[in-house]
C-alpha positions as MATLAB code, in Angstrom:
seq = 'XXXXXXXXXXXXXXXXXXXXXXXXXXXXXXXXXXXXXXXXXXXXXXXXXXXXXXXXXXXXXXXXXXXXXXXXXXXXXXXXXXXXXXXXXXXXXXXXXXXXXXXXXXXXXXXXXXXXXXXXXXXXXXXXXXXXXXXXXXXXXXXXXXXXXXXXXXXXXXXXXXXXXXXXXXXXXXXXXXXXXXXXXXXXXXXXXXXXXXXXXXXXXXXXXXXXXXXXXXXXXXXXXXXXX';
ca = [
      -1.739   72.681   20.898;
      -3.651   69.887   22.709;
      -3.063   69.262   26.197;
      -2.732   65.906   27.992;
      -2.745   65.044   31.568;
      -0.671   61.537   32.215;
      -1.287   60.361   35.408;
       0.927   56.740   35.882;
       3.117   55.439   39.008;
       5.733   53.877   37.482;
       8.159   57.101   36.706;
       9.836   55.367   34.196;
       7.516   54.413   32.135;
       5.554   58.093   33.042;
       8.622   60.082   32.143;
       8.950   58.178   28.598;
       5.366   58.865   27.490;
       6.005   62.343   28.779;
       8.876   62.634   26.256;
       7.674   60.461   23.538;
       3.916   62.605   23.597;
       6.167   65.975   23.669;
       8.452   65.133   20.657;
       4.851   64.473   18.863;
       3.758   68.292   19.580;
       1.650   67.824   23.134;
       1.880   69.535   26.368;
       1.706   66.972   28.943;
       1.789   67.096   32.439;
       2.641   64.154   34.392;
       1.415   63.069   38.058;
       2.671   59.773   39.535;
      -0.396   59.044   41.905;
      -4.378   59.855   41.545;
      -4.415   62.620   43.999;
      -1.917   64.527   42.642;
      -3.220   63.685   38.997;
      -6.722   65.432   40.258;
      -4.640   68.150   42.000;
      -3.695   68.936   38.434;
      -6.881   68.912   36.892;
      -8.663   71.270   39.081;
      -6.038   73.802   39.334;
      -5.011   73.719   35.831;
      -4.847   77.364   34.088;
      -5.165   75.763   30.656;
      -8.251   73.240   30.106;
      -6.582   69.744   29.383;
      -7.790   68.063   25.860;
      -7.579   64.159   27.214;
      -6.442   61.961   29.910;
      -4.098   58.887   30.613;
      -4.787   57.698   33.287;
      -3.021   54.138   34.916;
      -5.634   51.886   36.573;
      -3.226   50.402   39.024;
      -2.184   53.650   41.011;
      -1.223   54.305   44.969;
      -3.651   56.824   47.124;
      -6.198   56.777   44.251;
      -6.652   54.178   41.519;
      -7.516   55.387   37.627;
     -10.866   54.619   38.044;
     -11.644   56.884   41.073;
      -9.749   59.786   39.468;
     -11.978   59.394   36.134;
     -15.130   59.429   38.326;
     -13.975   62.374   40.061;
     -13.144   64.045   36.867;
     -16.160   63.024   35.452;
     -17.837   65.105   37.909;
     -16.066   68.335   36.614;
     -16.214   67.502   33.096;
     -18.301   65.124   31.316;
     -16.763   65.151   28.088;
     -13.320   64.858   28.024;
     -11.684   61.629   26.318;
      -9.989   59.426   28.938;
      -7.820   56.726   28.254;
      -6.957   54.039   30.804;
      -3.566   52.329   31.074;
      -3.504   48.713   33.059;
      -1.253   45.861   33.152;
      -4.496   43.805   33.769;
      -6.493   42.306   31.181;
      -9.725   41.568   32.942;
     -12.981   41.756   31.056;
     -14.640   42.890   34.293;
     -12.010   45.967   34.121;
     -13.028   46.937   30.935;
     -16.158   47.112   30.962;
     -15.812   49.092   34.451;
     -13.747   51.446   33.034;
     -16.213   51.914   30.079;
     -19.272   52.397   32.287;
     -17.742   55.158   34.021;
     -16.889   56.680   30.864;
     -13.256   56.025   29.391;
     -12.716   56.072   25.004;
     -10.416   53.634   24.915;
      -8.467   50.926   27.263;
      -5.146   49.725   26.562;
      -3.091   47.222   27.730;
       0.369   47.105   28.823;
       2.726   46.318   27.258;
       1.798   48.229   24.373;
       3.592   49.889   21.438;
       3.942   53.802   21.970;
       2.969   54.689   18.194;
      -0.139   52.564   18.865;
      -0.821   54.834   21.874;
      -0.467   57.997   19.799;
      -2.891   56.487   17.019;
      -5.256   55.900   19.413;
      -4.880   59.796   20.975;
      -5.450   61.310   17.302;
      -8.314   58.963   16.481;
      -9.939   60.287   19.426;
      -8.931   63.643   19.121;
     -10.288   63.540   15.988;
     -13.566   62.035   16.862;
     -14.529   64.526   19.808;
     -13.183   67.598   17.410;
     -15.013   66.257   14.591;
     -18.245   65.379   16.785;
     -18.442   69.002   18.426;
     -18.114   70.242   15.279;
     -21.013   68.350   14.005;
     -22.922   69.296   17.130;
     -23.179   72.356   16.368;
     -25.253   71.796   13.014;
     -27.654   69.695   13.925;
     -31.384   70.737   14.979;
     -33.851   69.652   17.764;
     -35.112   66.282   17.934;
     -38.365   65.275   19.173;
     -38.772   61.694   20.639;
     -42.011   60.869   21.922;
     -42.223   62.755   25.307;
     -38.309   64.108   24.939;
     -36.952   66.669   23.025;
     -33.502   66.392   22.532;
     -31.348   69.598   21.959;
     -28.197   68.259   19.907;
     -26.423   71.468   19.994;
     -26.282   71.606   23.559;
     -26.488   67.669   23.836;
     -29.096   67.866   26.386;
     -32.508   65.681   26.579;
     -35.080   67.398   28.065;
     -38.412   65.666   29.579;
     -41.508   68.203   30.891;
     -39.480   70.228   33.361;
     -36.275   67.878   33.711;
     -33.258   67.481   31.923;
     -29.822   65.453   31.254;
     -26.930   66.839   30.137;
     -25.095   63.663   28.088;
     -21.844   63.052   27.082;
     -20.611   63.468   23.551;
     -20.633   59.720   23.354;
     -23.975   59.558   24.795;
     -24.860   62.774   22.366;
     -23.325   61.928   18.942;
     -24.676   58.025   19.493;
     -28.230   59.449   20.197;
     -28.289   61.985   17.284;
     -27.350   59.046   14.724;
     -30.375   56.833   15.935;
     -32.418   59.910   15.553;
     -31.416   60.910   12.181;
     -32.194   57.334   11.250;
     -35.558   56.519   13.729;
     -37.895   53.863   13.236;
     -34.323   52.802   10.506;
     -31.788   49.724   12.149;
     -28.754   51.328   12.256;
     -25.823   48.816   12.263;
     -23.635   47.809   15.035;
     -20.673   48.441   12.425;
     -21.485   51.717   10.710;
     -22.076   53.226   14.596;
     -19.027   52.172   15.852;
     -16.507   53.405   12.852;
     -18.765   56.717   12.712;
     -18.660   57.436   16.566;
     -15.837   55.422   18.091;
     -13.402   54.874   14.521;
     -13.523   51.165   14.149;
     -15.770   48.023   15.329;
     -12.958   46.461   17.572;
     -14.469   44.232   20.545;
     -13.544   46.656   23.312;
     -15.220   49.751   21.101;
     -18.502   47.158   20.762;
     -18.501   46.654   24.140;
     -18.106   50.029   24.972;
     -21.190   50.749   22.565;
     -23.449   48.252   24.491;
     -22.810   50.646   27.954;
     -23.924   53.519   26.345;
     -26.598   52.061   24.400;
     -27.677   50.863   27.793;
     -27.165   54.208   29.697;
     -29.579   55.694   26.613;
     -32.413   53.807   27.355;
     -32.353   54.534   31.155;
     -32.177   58.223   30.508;
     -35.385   57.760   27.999;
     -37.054   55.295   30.140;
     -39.812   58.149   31.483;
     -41.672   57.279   27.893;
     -42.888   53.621   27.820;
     -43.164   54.161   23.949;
     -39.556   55.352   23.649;
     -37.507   51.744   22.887;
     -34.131   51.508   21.686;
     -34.923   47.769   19.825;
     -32.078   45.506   19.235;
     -32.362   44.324   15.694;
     -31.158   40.653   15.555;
     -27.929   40.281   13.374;
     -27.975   44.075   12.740;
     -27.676   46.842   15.056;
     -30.182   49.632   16.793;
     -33.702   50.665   16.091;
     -35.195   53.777   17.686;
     -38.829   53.655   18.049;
     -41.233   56.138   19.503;
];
């Protein structure tokens, strides 16, 4: 049974996702402020499967709770809740790691779509992990299975978005792999916010392989990606 963590101030609207999320077979637990929401994280006995977390919270906003979660666990999905919506804010929350950003108001079955695509995704991506072999890109090697990129005697653990989007541009090197096909293989459809959220981690990508002047991830004009070594 997958468990959430819901961390939003308003205990109305808190206690009805609590409900709603339960009568669709989840465990949540709910905090009503950032500190208490991390409280929860770090002593839970049970590893959560995703977060909600509001933006807009007192003692410690969404954002600093997913950076200090992101500190303790780089790979769980994290969803941000706002009533705001600010470009800037999405792409912030994106950079520091979130799969998906929604907007309130918002329809509650929408919500739980959302939860199951990206359920779904990370289950289906670990899974997928697990078969693939080691890539070699110029100077890197890049362990899928373990998702870590290794350069001479350093190396960077990445996330699964980081991982999975990596692995497809090595499967298809020196091969433009399009914008469209990435985004409904590694984030389930080629929405703006999802394309946007594709651009940070294409960008976080190339500073982790910047070490090897010959390792480029090429934007192809109209089309997508190109890895070239």
């Amino acid at each position: 049974m997958n468990r959430i963590l819901l961390t939003e101030d308003d205990p109305n609207l808190g206690l009805l996702l609590q409900e709603f999320l339960t009568s669709r077979g989840f465990v949540v637990e709910l905090a009503t402020d950032g500190n208490k929401g991390l409280q929860l994280f770090l002593n839970a006995k049970e590893p959560y499967n995703l977060c909600i977390f509001d933006v807009m919270m007192p003692k410690k906003d969404g954002f600093s709770l997913a950076k200090e979660i992101r500190q303790n666990d780089k790979l769980i999905p994290i969803i941000f809740l706002t009533a705001k919506a600010m470009k800037e804010d999405t792409i912030r929350g994106f950079r520091i790691g979130a799969d998906d950003y929604i907007t309130k108001p918002f329809d509650r079955d929408e919500l739980l779509l959302r939860i199951n695509a990206i359920l779904r995704r990370y289950h289906h991506t670990a899974a997928d992990v697990v078969e693939e072999a080691v890539f070699e890109i110029g100077q890197f090697e890049f362990d899928a299975n373990l998702q870590i990129l290794r350069h001479q005697n350093t190396q960077q653990k990445l996330t699964s978005k980081e991982a999975a989007l990596l692995r497809l541009l090595c499967q298809n090197k020196k091969q433009s792999v399009t914008r469209s096909f990435a985004l409904k293989l590694i984030w389930g459809d080629d929405s703006y916010f999802n394309a946007r959220s594709m651009d940070v981690y294409v960008t976080k990508l190339r500073k982790h392989l910047q070490a090897d002047s010959n390792v480029q991830i090429m934007n192809v004009h109209g089309e997508g990606f190109k890895l070239m070594d």
